[in-house]
Each structure stands twice: as C-alpha cells, then as structure tokens.
Amino acid sequence: MTRRGKPYNPNTVNKHLKLLARILRVARKWKLISDVPEVGLLKARKTDFDFLTFEEADAFIAAAKQHVPHWHPFVVVALRTGLRVGELIALRWREDVDLVRGRVTVQQSYNPHNGFTSTKNDKIRELPLTWDAIAALEAQREFVDVDSELVFPGADGEVLSANKTNEVLAEISEAAGIRRIHNHCTRHSFASHAVMRGIPIRQVQEWLGHGSIVVTMRYTHLAHGIGDDLIRRLAPPTPDDAAKSQHIHSPQIWRSPNSGSQTPIDPLN
C-alpha cells in the first residue's frame, strides 16, 4: 500500500518484481542460492496516455509566451523534442546543444535522488531540431546567465526541479483554457504528433530513446490511414483515377483523450 493507503499500480509492482527476479538470478550466479524461484508478474492494464492535439499544442505554446514568457523556450523544446523532464533539466549548452547544425544530443538526465546520471537506457541519442525549437533555444541563450552551464537552470542558478516544471505547466494549461498538463504529456504529445505526421515508428523510437520498440508501439493506433496513402505510392493514380476515388481521401479525425476536441489531420501534410 502507498502512504495514502492506496494499492500500488500493477505496473509499479511489476517493476519491483522484475528487479527481484534479476537479483535472484545474480545470487544464483554467485552461488549464494541453488535455485531461482519463479517470480510471477501481475496482470497490468494497458494505460491510456494523454496528449495535446495540434491546436491544443499551439494554444499551449501561445499561452506560455503570453503569460510566462521566460518559460516559453522550455515549453517549445519539450513539445518539439519529446525529451523526458530529467533530460530537459540536464541539458547543457556546450556539450549537448548545437544551434549551427540544429541538433541536440541527449547524454544525461537528472533526478533529485541521484543527481546527474546517464539516460534511462544508458544510451546517447541525437535529435534534429525544428525551426521553432532552434529559435526558442536562441532566445533562451539570451535570457539565461552567460555563465550558466545548464540550458534550463532553476532559480538563482540552481538545478530546476520536476515539481516546478509541473507547477508551471499547470499554470499554462489554465491560461490556455485546456485540462491540466503534466511533464510527461509533452513527451506523449511529441510522439503522437510524429506518428500522426507519418514519421516511421522506428525513427520515433530512436528520437524518444525507447529501449524497446514495444513501448513506442503504443502510439501506432494514431497512424490510422497512413498506410493507405503509402501503398498508393506504389501505383500513383492518374487524374481521372484520383477524381473517381476522392471519397477515400477524406481527412482523419483524431481525438486526444479527455480533450473533448477533434482535429482534422492530413497525416502526410
């Protein structure tokens, strides 16, 4: 049970059970025990994830620029890179950001318990930056102290906290007139938008830094209809054929969970 008296989420319990199984295997390898008992996992439900529609993301960015302009670069970079909040906090100007090439290299993360560490899967990855992410980083470079090593430092040059970013995102959500947004929602939004724009799932996995493509596959249901357009490239229709089949080219409707809004999307636009 949690401190609040509620049962732990099955996914959380399974993480600890997997760790226990790993410890037992090491113990057997070191001949501390003779056999490894079977460690069964709980049946976990597939969890839904929340993401911003394209219009909501635009409204969110606009609200940040209007109401908390010094947080605008953070919001843009979060939505355009899909970095985990710890990775955003740990970004450094000299080692990680290349505005000339339009690239950011993710080499480390941060959490208050362990400080600066390697990324979640101990992998270094490089991401290309969108034009607005580059502009946001250029603005941030002008805003922060010239001696700041971190791209997004906290108050008085201290390390930014995930709790603080959550508070600010909630404030921006209210200003934008949308539901409360949390840190990981920006990552889900980036992944969802990439898939909805027809970016291959393997590329999305690489950008997100997922250790397994199974994790990235949770977003594939958003790619509905993209395969239809891709297969047509094998035999492009003539103008007459296209006119006869206009009814199958209607835009798809995407709905963000709990958003109550619908957005027509052309996945390959």
mmCIF file with all atom_site columns, N, CA and C in Angstrom, residues 76-132:
data_model
loop_
_atom_site.group_PDB
_atom_site.id
_atom_site.type_symbol
_atom_site.label_atom_id
_atom_site.label_alt_id
_atom_site.label_comp_id
_atom_site.label_asym_id
_atom_site.label_entity_id
_atom_site.label_seq_id
_atom_site.pdbx_PDB_ins_code
_atom_site.Cartn_x
_atom_site.Cartn_y
_atom_site.Cartn_z
_atom_site.occupancy
_atom_site.B_iso_or_equiv
_atom_site.pdbx_formal_charge
_atom_site.auth_seq_id
_atom_site.auth_comp_id
_atom_site.auth_asym_id
_atom_site.auth_atom_id
_atom_site.pdbx_PDB_model_num
ATOM 1   N N  . VAL A 1 76  ? 8.439  25.010 -25.711 1.00 0.00 ? 76  VAL A N  1
ATOM 2   C CA . VAL A 1 76  ? 8.644  24.685 -27.127 1.00 0.00 ? 76  VAL A CA 1
ATOM 3   C C  . VAL A 1 76  ? 9.601  23.506 -27.279 1.00 0.00 ? 76  VAL A C  1
ATOM 4   N N  . VAL A 1 77  ? 10.715 23.550 -26.585 1.00 0.00 ? 77  VAL A N  1
ATOM 5   C CA . VAL A 1 77  ? 11.701 22.468 -26.695 1.00 0.00 ? 77  VAL A CA 1
ATOM 6   C C  . VAL A 1 77  ? 11.119 21.149 -26.185 1.00 0.00 ? 77  VAL A C  1
ATOM 7   N N  . ALA A 1 78  ? 10.344 21.203 -25.114 1.00 0.00 ? 78  ALA A N  1
ATOM 8   C CA . ALA A 1 78  ? 9.726  19.985 -24.581 1.00 0.00 ? 78  ALA A CA 1
ATOM 9   C C  . ALA A 1 78  ? 8.779  19.356 -25.598 1.00 0.00 ? 78  ALA A C  1
ATOM 10  N N  . LEU A 1 79  ? 7.962  20.187 -26.239 1.00 0.00 ? 79  LEU A N  1
ATOM 11  C CA . LEU A 1 79  ? 6.972  19.674 -27.195 1.00 0.00 ? 79  LEU A CA 1
ATOM 12  C C  . LEU A 1 79  ? 7.597  19.254 -28.522 1.00 0.00 ? 79  LEU A C  1
ATOM 13  N N  . ARG A 1 80  ? 8.725  19.845 -28.890 1.00 0.00 ? 80  ARG A N  1
ATOM 14  C CA . ARG A 1 80  ? 9.334  19.564 -30.195 1.00 0.00 ? 80  ARG A CA 1
ATOM 15  C C  . ARG A 1 80  ? 10.441 18.512 -30.155 1.00 0.00 ? 80  ARG A C  1
ATOM 16  N N  . THR A 1 81  ? 10.828 18.092 -28.951 1.00 0.00 ? 81  THR A N  1
ATOM 17  C CA . THR A 1 81  ? 11.867 17.060 -28.856 1.00 0.00 ? 81  THR A CA 1
ATOM 18  C C  . THR A 1 81  ? 11.388 15.797 -28.157 1.00 0.00 ? 81  THR A C  1
ATOM 19  N N  . GLY A 1 82  ? 10.376 15.905 -27.300 1.00 0.00 ? 82  GLY A N  1
ATOM 20  C CA . GLY A 1 82  ? 9.901  14.736 -26.572 1.00 0.00 ? 82  GLY A CA 1
ATOM 21  C C  . GLY A 1 82  ? 10.852 14.255 -25.499 1.00 0.00 ? 82  GLY A C  1
ATOM 22  N N  . LEU A 1 83  ? 11.791 15.102 -25.089 1.00 0.00 ? 83  LEU A N  1
ATOM 23  C CA . LEU A 1 83  ? 12.719 14.700 -24.032 1.00 0.00 ? 83  LEU A CA 1
ATOM 24  C C  . LEU A 1 83  ? 11.980 14.495 -22.714 1.00 0.00 ? 83  LEU A C  1
ATOM 25  N N  . ARG A 1 84  ? 12.461 13.545 -21.925 1.00 0.00 ? 84  ARG A N  1
ATOM 26  C CA . ARG A 1 84  ? 11.949 13.375 -20.567 1.00 0.00 ? 84  ARG A CA 1
ATOM 27  C C  . ARG A 1 84  ? 12.315 14.617 -19.759 1.00 0.00 ? 84  ARG A C  1
ATOM 28  N N  . VAL A 1 85  ? 11.543 14.907 -18.728 1.00 0.00 ? 85  VAL A N  1
ATOM 29  C CA . VAL A 1 85  ? 11.787 16.135 -17.973 1.00 0.00 ? 85  VAL A CA 1
ATOM 30  C C  . VAL A 1 85  ? 13.190 16.142 -17.370 1.00 0.00 ? 85  VAL A C  1
ATOM 31  N N  . GLY A 1 86  ? 13.659 14.987 -16.908 1.00 0.00 ? 86  GLY A N  1
ATOM 32  C CA . GLY A 1 86  ? 15.009 14.916 -16.358 1.00 0.00 ? 86  GLY A CA 1
ATOM 33  C C  . GLY A 1 86  ? 16.074 15.203 -17.399 1.00 0.00 ? 86  GLY A C  1
ATOM 34  N N  . GLU A 1 87  ? 15.804 14.821 -18.648 1.00 0.00 ? 87  GLU A N  1
ATOM 35  C CA . GLU A 1 87  ? 16.741 15.083 -19.737 1.00 0.00 ? 87  GLU A CA 1
ATOM 36  C C  . GLU A 1 87  ? 16.746 16.561 -20.105 1.00 0.00 ? 87  GLU A C  1
ATOM 37  N N  . LEU A 1 88  ? 15.579 17.186 -20.056 1.00 0.00 ? 88  LEU A N  1
ATOM 38  C CA . LEU A 1 88  ? 15.496 18.628 -20.311 1.00 0.00 ? 88  LEU A CA 1
ATOM 39  C C  . LEU A 1 88  ? 16.267 19.405 -19.247 1.00 0.00 ? 88  LEU A C  1
ATOM 40  N N  . ILE A 1 89  ? 16.070 19.016 -17.996 1.00 0.00 ? 89  ILE A N  1
ATOM 41  C CA . ILE A 1 89  ? 16.738 19.693 -16.887 1.00 0.00 ? 89  ILE A CA 1
ATOM 42  C C  . ILE A 1 89  ? 18.257 19.556 -17.000 1.00 0.00 ? 89  ILE A C  1
ATOM 43  N N  . ALA A 1 90  ? 18.718 18.423 -17.524 1.00 0.00 ? 90  ALA A N  1
ATOM 44  C CA . ALA A 1 90  ? 20.158 18.130 -17.579 1.00 0.00 ? 90  ALA A CA 1
ATOM 45  C C  . ALA A 1 90  ? 20.844 18.652 -18.835 1.00 0.00 ? 90  ALA A C  1
ATOM 46  N N  . LEU A 1 91  ? 20.107 19.251 -19.759 1.00 0.00 ? 91  LEU A N  1
ATOM 47  C CA . LEU A 1 91  ? 20.712 19.747 -20.999 1.00 0.00 ? 91  LEU A CA 1
ATOM 48  C C  . LEU A 1 91  ? 21.762 20.814 -20.707 1.00 0.00 ? 91  LEU A C  1
ATOM 49  N N  . ARG A 1 92  ? 22.915 20.703 -21.407 1.00 0.00 ? 92  ARG A N  1
ATOM 50  C CA . ARG A 1 92  ? 23.995 21.671 -21.244 1.00 0.00 ? 92  ARG A CA 1
ATOM 51  C C  . ARG A 1 92  ? 24.287 22.350 -22.579 1.00 0.00 ? 92  ARG A C  1
ATOM 52  N N  . TRP A 1 93  ? 24.663 23.605 -22.499 1.00 0.00 ? 93  TRP A N  1
ATOM 53  C CA . TRP A 1 93  ? 24.926 24.364 -23.721 1.00 0.00 ? 93  TRP A CA 1
ATOM 54  C C  . TRP A 1 93  ? 26.118 23.808 -24.494 1.00 0.00 ? 93  TRP A C  1
ATOM 55  N N  . ARG A 1 94  ? 27.228 23.681 -23.833 1.00 0.00 ? 94  ARG A N  1
ATOM 56  C CA . ARG A 1 94  ? 28.467 23.335 -24.533 1.00 0.00 ? 94  ARG A CA 1
ATOM 57  C C  . ARG A 1 94  ? 28.458 21.902 -25.068 1.00 0.00 ? 94  ARG A C  1
ATOM 58  N N  . GLU A 1 95  ? 28.057 20.964 -24.237 1.00 0.00 ? 95  GLU A N  1
ATOM 59  C CA . GLU A 1 95  ? 28.154 19.550 -24.610 1.00 0.00 ? 95  GLU A CA 1
ATOM 60  C C  . GLU A 1 95  ? 26.978 19.036 -25.422 1.00 0.00 ? 95  GLU A C  1
ATOM 61  N N  . ASP A 1 96  ? 25.799 19.624 -25.268 1.00 0.00 ? 96  ASP A N  1
ATOM 62  C CA . ASP A 1 96  ? 24.584 18.994 -25.801 1.00 0.00 ? 96  ASP A CA 1
ATOM 63  C C  . ASP A 1 96  ? 23.868 19.767 -26.907 1.00 0.00 ? 96  ASP A C  1
ATOM 64  N N  . VAL A 1 97  ? 24.076 21.066 -26.998 1.00 0.00 ? 97  VAL A N  1
ATOM 65  C CA . VAL A 1 97  ? 23.303 21.883 -27.937 1.00 0.00 ? 97  VAL A CA 1
ATOM 66  C C  . VAL A 1 97  ? 24.197 22.407 -29.056 1.00 0.00 ? 97  VAL A C  1
ATOM 67  N N  . ASP A 1 98  ? 23.778 22.162 -30.291 1.00 0.00 ? 98  ASP A N  1
ATOM 68  C CA . ASP A 1 98  ? 24.491 22.670 -31.466 1.00 0.00 ? 98  ASP A CA 1
ATOM 69  C C  . ASP A 1 98  ? 23.481 23.417 -32.332 1.00 0.00 ? 98  ASP A C  1
ATOM 70  N N  . LEU A 1 99  ? 23.405 24.724 -32.150 1.00 0.00 ? 99  LEU A N  1
ATOM 71  C CA . LEU A 1 99  ? 22.425 25.518 -32.883 1.00 0.00 ? 99  LEU A CA 1
ATOM 72  C C  . LEU A 1 99  ? 22.823 25.712 -34.340 1.00 0.00 ? 99  LEU A C  1
ATOM 73  N N  . VAL A 1 100 ? 24.093 25.586 -34.658 1.00 0.00 ? 100 VAL A N  1
ATOM 74  C CA . VAL A 1 100 ? 24.545 25.722 -36.047 1.00 0.00 ? 100 VAL A CA 1
ATOM 75  C C  . VAL A 1 100 ? 24.041 24.545 -36.874 1.00 0.00 ? 100 VAL A C  1
ATOM 76  N N  . ARG A 1 101 ? 24.185 23.343 -36.339 1.00 0.00 ? 101 ARG A N  1
ATOM 77  C CA . ARG A 1 101 ? 23.717 22.139 -37.023 1.00 0.00 ? 101 ARG A CA 1
ATOM 78  C C  . ARG A 1 101 ? 22.243 21.866 -36.764 1.00 0.00 ? 101 ARG A C  1
ATOM 79  N N  . GLY A 1 102 ? 21.668 22.551 -35.786 1.00 0.00 ? 102 GLY A N  1
ATOM 80  C CA . GLY A 1 102 ? 20.276 22.296 -35.440 1.00 0.00 ? 102 GLY A CA 1
ATOM 81  C C  . GLY A 1 102 ? 20.087 20.930 -34.816 1.00 0.00 ? 102 GLY A C  1
ATOM 82  N N  . ARG A 1 103 ? 20.941 20.614 -33.845 1.00 0.00 ? 103 ARG A N  1
ATOM 83  C CA . ARG A 1 103 ? 20.917 19.298 -33.212 1.00 0.00 ? 103 ARG A CA 1
ATOM 84  C C  . ARG A 1 103 ? 21.020 19.448 -31.701 1.00 0.00 ? 103 ARG A C  1
ATOM 85  N N  . VAL A 1 104 ? 20.420 18.495 -31.001 1.00 0.00 ? 104 VAL A N  1
ATOM 86  C CA . VAL A 1 104 ? 20.606 18.400 -29.556 1.00 0.00 ? 104 VAL A CA 1
ATOM 87  C C  . VAL A 1 104 ? 20.993 16.960 -29.244 1.00 0.00 ? 104 VAL A C  1
ATOM 88  N N  . THR A 1 105 ? 21.990 16.792 -28.404 1.00 0.00 ? 105 THR A N  1
ATOM 89  C CA . THR A 1 105 ? 22.459 15.470 -28.012 1.00 0.00 ? 105 THR A CA 1
ATOM 90  C C  . THR A 1 105 ? 22.038 15.199 -26.574 1.00 0.00 ? 105 THR A C  1
ATOM 91  N N  . VAL A 1 106 ? 21.357 14.092 -26.372 1.00 0.00 ? 106 VAL A N  1
ATOM 92  C CA . VAL A 1 106 ? 20.862 13.726 -25.042 1.00 0.00 ? 106 VAL A CA 1
ATOM 93  C C  . VAL A 1 106 ? 21.846 12.741 -24.427 1.00 0.00 ? 106 VAL A C  1
ATOM 94  N N  . GLN A 1 107 ? 22.608 13.218 -23.448 1.00 0.00 ? 107 GLN A N  1
ATOM 95  C CA . GLN A 1 107 ? 23.661 12.393 -22.863 1.00 0.00 ? 107 GLN A CA 1
ATOM 96  C C  . GLN A 1 107 ? 23.437 12.064 -21.392 1.00 0.00 ? 107 GLN A C  1
ATOM 97  N N  . GLN A 1 108 ? 22.579 12.841 -20.736 1.00 0.00 ? 108 GLN A N  1
ATOM 98  C CA . GLN A 1 108 ? 22.391 12.619 -19.310 1.00 0.00 ? 108 GLN A CA 1
ATOM 99  C C  . GLN A 1 108 ? 20.986 13.022 -18.888 1.00 0.00 ? 108 GLN A C  1
ATOM 100 N N  . SER A 1 109 ? 20.666 12.684 -17.654 1.00 0.00 ? 109 SER A N  1
ATOM 101 C CA . SER A 1 109 ? 19.374 13.024 -17.072 1.00 0.00 ? 109 SER A CA 1
ATOM 102 C C  . SER A 1 109 ? 19.620 13.497 -15.640 1.00 0.00 ? 109 SER A C  1
ATOM 103 N N  . TYR A 1 110 ? 18.547 13.951 -15.010 1.00 0.00 ? 110 TYR A N  1
ATOM 104 C CA . TYR A 1 110 ? 18.686 14.424 -13.629 1.00 0.00 ? 110 TYR A CA 1
ATOM 105 C C  . TYR A 1 110 ? 17.474 14.009 -12.816 1.00 0.00 ? 110 TYR A C  1
ATOM 106 N N  . ASN A 1 111 ? 17.725 13.561 -11.604 1.00 0.00 ? 111 ASN A N  1
ATOM 107 C CA . ASN A 1 111 ? 16.648 13.373 -10.638 1.00 0.00 ? 111 ASN A CA 1
ATOM 108 C C  . ASN A 1 111 ? 17.190 13.764 -9.269  1.00 0.00 ? 111 ASN A C  1
ATOM 109 N N  . PRO A 1 112 ? 16.327 14.237 -8.385  1.00 0.00 ? 112 PRO A N  1
ATOM 110 C CA . PRO A 1 112 ? 16.795 14.776 -7.102  1.00 0.00 ? 112 PRO A CA 1
ATOM 111 C C  . PRO A 1 112 ? 17.454 13.752 -6.188  1.00 0.00 ? 112 PRO A C  1
ATOM 112 N N  . HIS A 1 113 ? 17.207 12.467 -6.429  1.00 0.00 ? 113 HIS A N  1
ATOM 113 C CA . HIS A 1 113 ? 17.773 11.430 -5.558  1.00 0.00 ? 113 HIS A CA 1
ATOM 114 C C  . HIS A 1 113 ? 19.204 11.062 -5.947  1.00 0.00 ? 113 HIS A C  1
ATOM 115 N N  . ASN A 1 114 ? 19.446 10.958 -7.256  1.00 0.00 ? 114 ASN A N  1
ATOM 116 C CA . ASN A 1 114 ? 20.762 10.520 -7.732  1.00 0.00 ? 114 ASN A CA 1
ATOM 117 C C  . ASN A 1 114 ? 21.555 11.614 -8.428  1.00 0.00 ? 114 ASN A C  1
ATOM 118 N N  . GLY A 1 115 ? 20.959 12.785 -8.602  1.00 0.00 ? 115 GLY A N  1
ATOM 119 C CA . GLY A 1 115 ? 21.649 13.867 -9.286  1.00 0.00 ? 115 GLY A CA 1
ATOM 120 C C  . GLY A 1 115 ? 21.734 13.617 -10.780 1.00 0.00 ? 115 GLY A C  1
ATOM 121 N N  . PHE A 1 116 ? 22.838 14.020 -11.391 1.00 0.00 ? 116 PHE A N  1
ATOM 122 C CA . PHE A 1 116 ? 23.031 13.835 -12.831 1.00 0.00 ? 116 PHE A CA 1
ATOM 123 C C  . PHE A 1 116 ? 23.523 12.418 -13.095 1.00 0.00 ? 116 PHE A C  1
ATOM 124 N N  . THR A 1 117 ? 22.802 11.722 -13.954 1.00 0.00 ? 117 THR A N  1
ATOM 125 C CA . THR A 1 117 ? 23.129 10.336 -14.282 1.00 0.00 ? 117 THR A CA 1
ATOM 126 C C  . THR A 1 117 ? 23.030 10.148 -15.790 1.00 0.00 ? 117 THR A C  1
ATOM 127 N N  . SER A 1 118 ? 23.332 8.943  -16.255 1.00 0.00 ? 118 SER A N  1
ATOM 128 C CA . SER A 1 118 ? 23.135 8.619  -17.663 1.00 0.00 ? 118 SER A CA 1
ATOM 129 C C  . SER A 1 118 ? 21.644 8.573  -17.958 1.00 0.00 ? 118 SER A C  1
ATOM 130 N N  . THR A 1 119 ? 21.282 8.504  -19.222 1.00 0.00 ? 119 THR A N  1
ATOM 131 C CA . THR A 1 119 ? 19.875 8.465  -19.609 1.00 0.00 ? 119 THR A CA 1
ATOM 132 C C  . THR A 1 119 ? 19.236 7.159  -19.150 1.00 0.00 ? 119 THR A C  1
ATOM 133 N N  . LYS A 1 120 ? 17.928 7.072  -19.293 1.00 0.00 ? 120 LYS A N  1
ATOM 134 C CA . LYS A 1 120 ? 17.177 5.935  -18.760 1.00 0.00 ? 120 LYS A CA 1
ATOM 135 C C  . LYS A 1 120 ? 17.709 4.605  -19.266 1.00 0.00 ? 120 LYS A C  1
ATOM 136 N N  . ASN A 1 121 ? 18.073 4.535  -20.550 1.00 0.00 ? 121 ASN A N  1
ATOM 137 C CA . ASN A 1 121 ? 18.561 3.286  -21.123 1.00 0.00 ? 121 ASN A CA 1
ATOM 138 C C  . ASN A 1 121 ? 20.071 3.311  -21.365 1.00 0.00 ? 121 ASN A C  1
ATOM 139 N N  . ASP A 1 122 ? 20.743 4.251  -20.700 1.00 0.00 ? 122 ASP A N  1
ATOM 140 C CA . ASP A 1 122 ? 22.206 4.372  -20.820 1.00 0.00 ? 122 ASP A CA 1
ATOM 141 C C  . ASP A 1 122 ? 22.655 4.574  -22.261 1.00 0.00 ? 122 ASP A C  1
ATOM 142 N N  . LYS A 1 123 ? 21.809 5.211  -23.054 1.00 0.00 ? 123 LYS A N  1
ATOM 143 C CA . LYS A 1 123 ? 22.142 5.447  -24.454 1.00 0.00 ? 123 LYS A CA 1
ATOM 144 C C  . LYS A 1 123 ? 22.196 6.943  -24.742 1.00 0.00 ? 123 LYS A C  1
ATOM 145 N N  . ILE A 1 124 ? 23.185 7.330  -25.530 1.00 0.00 ? 124 ILE A N  1
ATOM 146 C CA . ILE A 1 124 ? 23.271 8.709  -26.000 1.00 0.00 ? 124 ILE A CA 1
ATOM 147 C C  . ILE A 1 124 ? 22.550 8.788  -27.339 1.00 0.00 ? 124 ILE A C  1
ATOM 148 N N  . ARG A 1 125 ? 21.707 9.787  -27.506 1.00 0.00 ? 125 ARG A N  1
ATOM 149 C CA . ARG A 1 125 ? 20.993 9.927  -28.771 1.00 0.00 ? 125 ARG A CA 1
ATOM 150 C C  . ARG A 1 125 ? 21.034 11.380 -29.236 1.00 0.00 ? 125 ARG A C  1
ATOM 151 N N  . GLU A 1 126 ? 20.927 11.551 -30.534 1.00 0.00 ? 126 GLU A N  1
ATOM 152 C CA . GLU A 1 126 ? 20.950 12.885 -31.133 1.00 0.00 ? 126 GLU A CA 1
ATOM 153 C C  . GLU A 1 126 ? 19.639 13.130 -31.858 1.00 0.00 ? 126 GLU A C  1
ATOM 154 N N  . LEU A 1 127 ? 19.085 14.313 -31.669 1.00 0.00 ? 127 LEU A N  1
ATOM 155 C CA . LEU A 1 127 ? 17.816 14.662 -32.303 1.00 0.00 ? 127 LEU A CA 1
ATOM 156 C C  . LEU A 1 127 ? 17.980 15.913 -33.151 1.00 0.00 ? 127 LEU A C  1
ATOM 157 N N  . PRO A 1 128 ? 17.330 15.943 -34.322 1.00 0.00 ? 128 PRO A N  1
ATOM 158 C CA . PRO A 1 128 ? 17.278 17.181 -35.094 1.00 0.00 ? 128 PRO A CA 1
ATOM 159 C C  . PRO A 1 128 ? 16.263 18.123 -34.461 1.00 0.00 ? 128 PRO A C  1
ATOM 160 N N  . LEU A 1 129 ? 16.470 19.412 -34.618 1.00 0.00 ? 129 LEU A N  1
ATOM 161 C CA . LEU A 1 129 ? 15.584 20.402 -34.019 1.00 0.00 ? 129 LEU A CA 1
ATOM 162 C C  . LEU A 1 129 ? 14.707 21.060 -35.072 1.00 0.00 ? 129 LEU A C  1
ATOM 163 N N  . THR A 1 130 ? 13.461 21.303 -34.724 1.00 0.00 ? 130 THR A N  1
ATOM 164 C CA . THR A 1 130 ? 12.569 22.056 -35.598 1.00 0.00 ? 130 THR A CA 1
ATOM 165 C C  . THR A 1 130 ? 12.989 23.523 -35.573 1.00 0.00 ? 130 THR A C  1
ATOM 166 N N  . TRP A 1 131 ? 12.519 24.275 -36.551 1.00 0.00 ? 131 TRP A N  1
ATOM 167 C CA . TRP A 1 131 ? 12.915 25.687 -36.635 1.00 0.00 ? 131 TRP A CA 1
ATOM 168 C C  . TRP A 1 131 ? 12.511 26.459 -35.384 1.00 0.00 ? 131 TRP A C  1
ATOM 169 N N  . ASP A 1 132 ? 11.306 26.148 -34.842 1.00 0.00 ? 132 ASP A N  1
ATOM 170 C CA . ASP A 1 132 ? 10.869 26.902 -33.664 1.00 0.00 ? 132 ASP A CA 1
ATOM 171 C C  . ASP A 1 132 ? 11.617 26.476 -32.402 1.00 0.00 ? 132 ASP A C  1
#
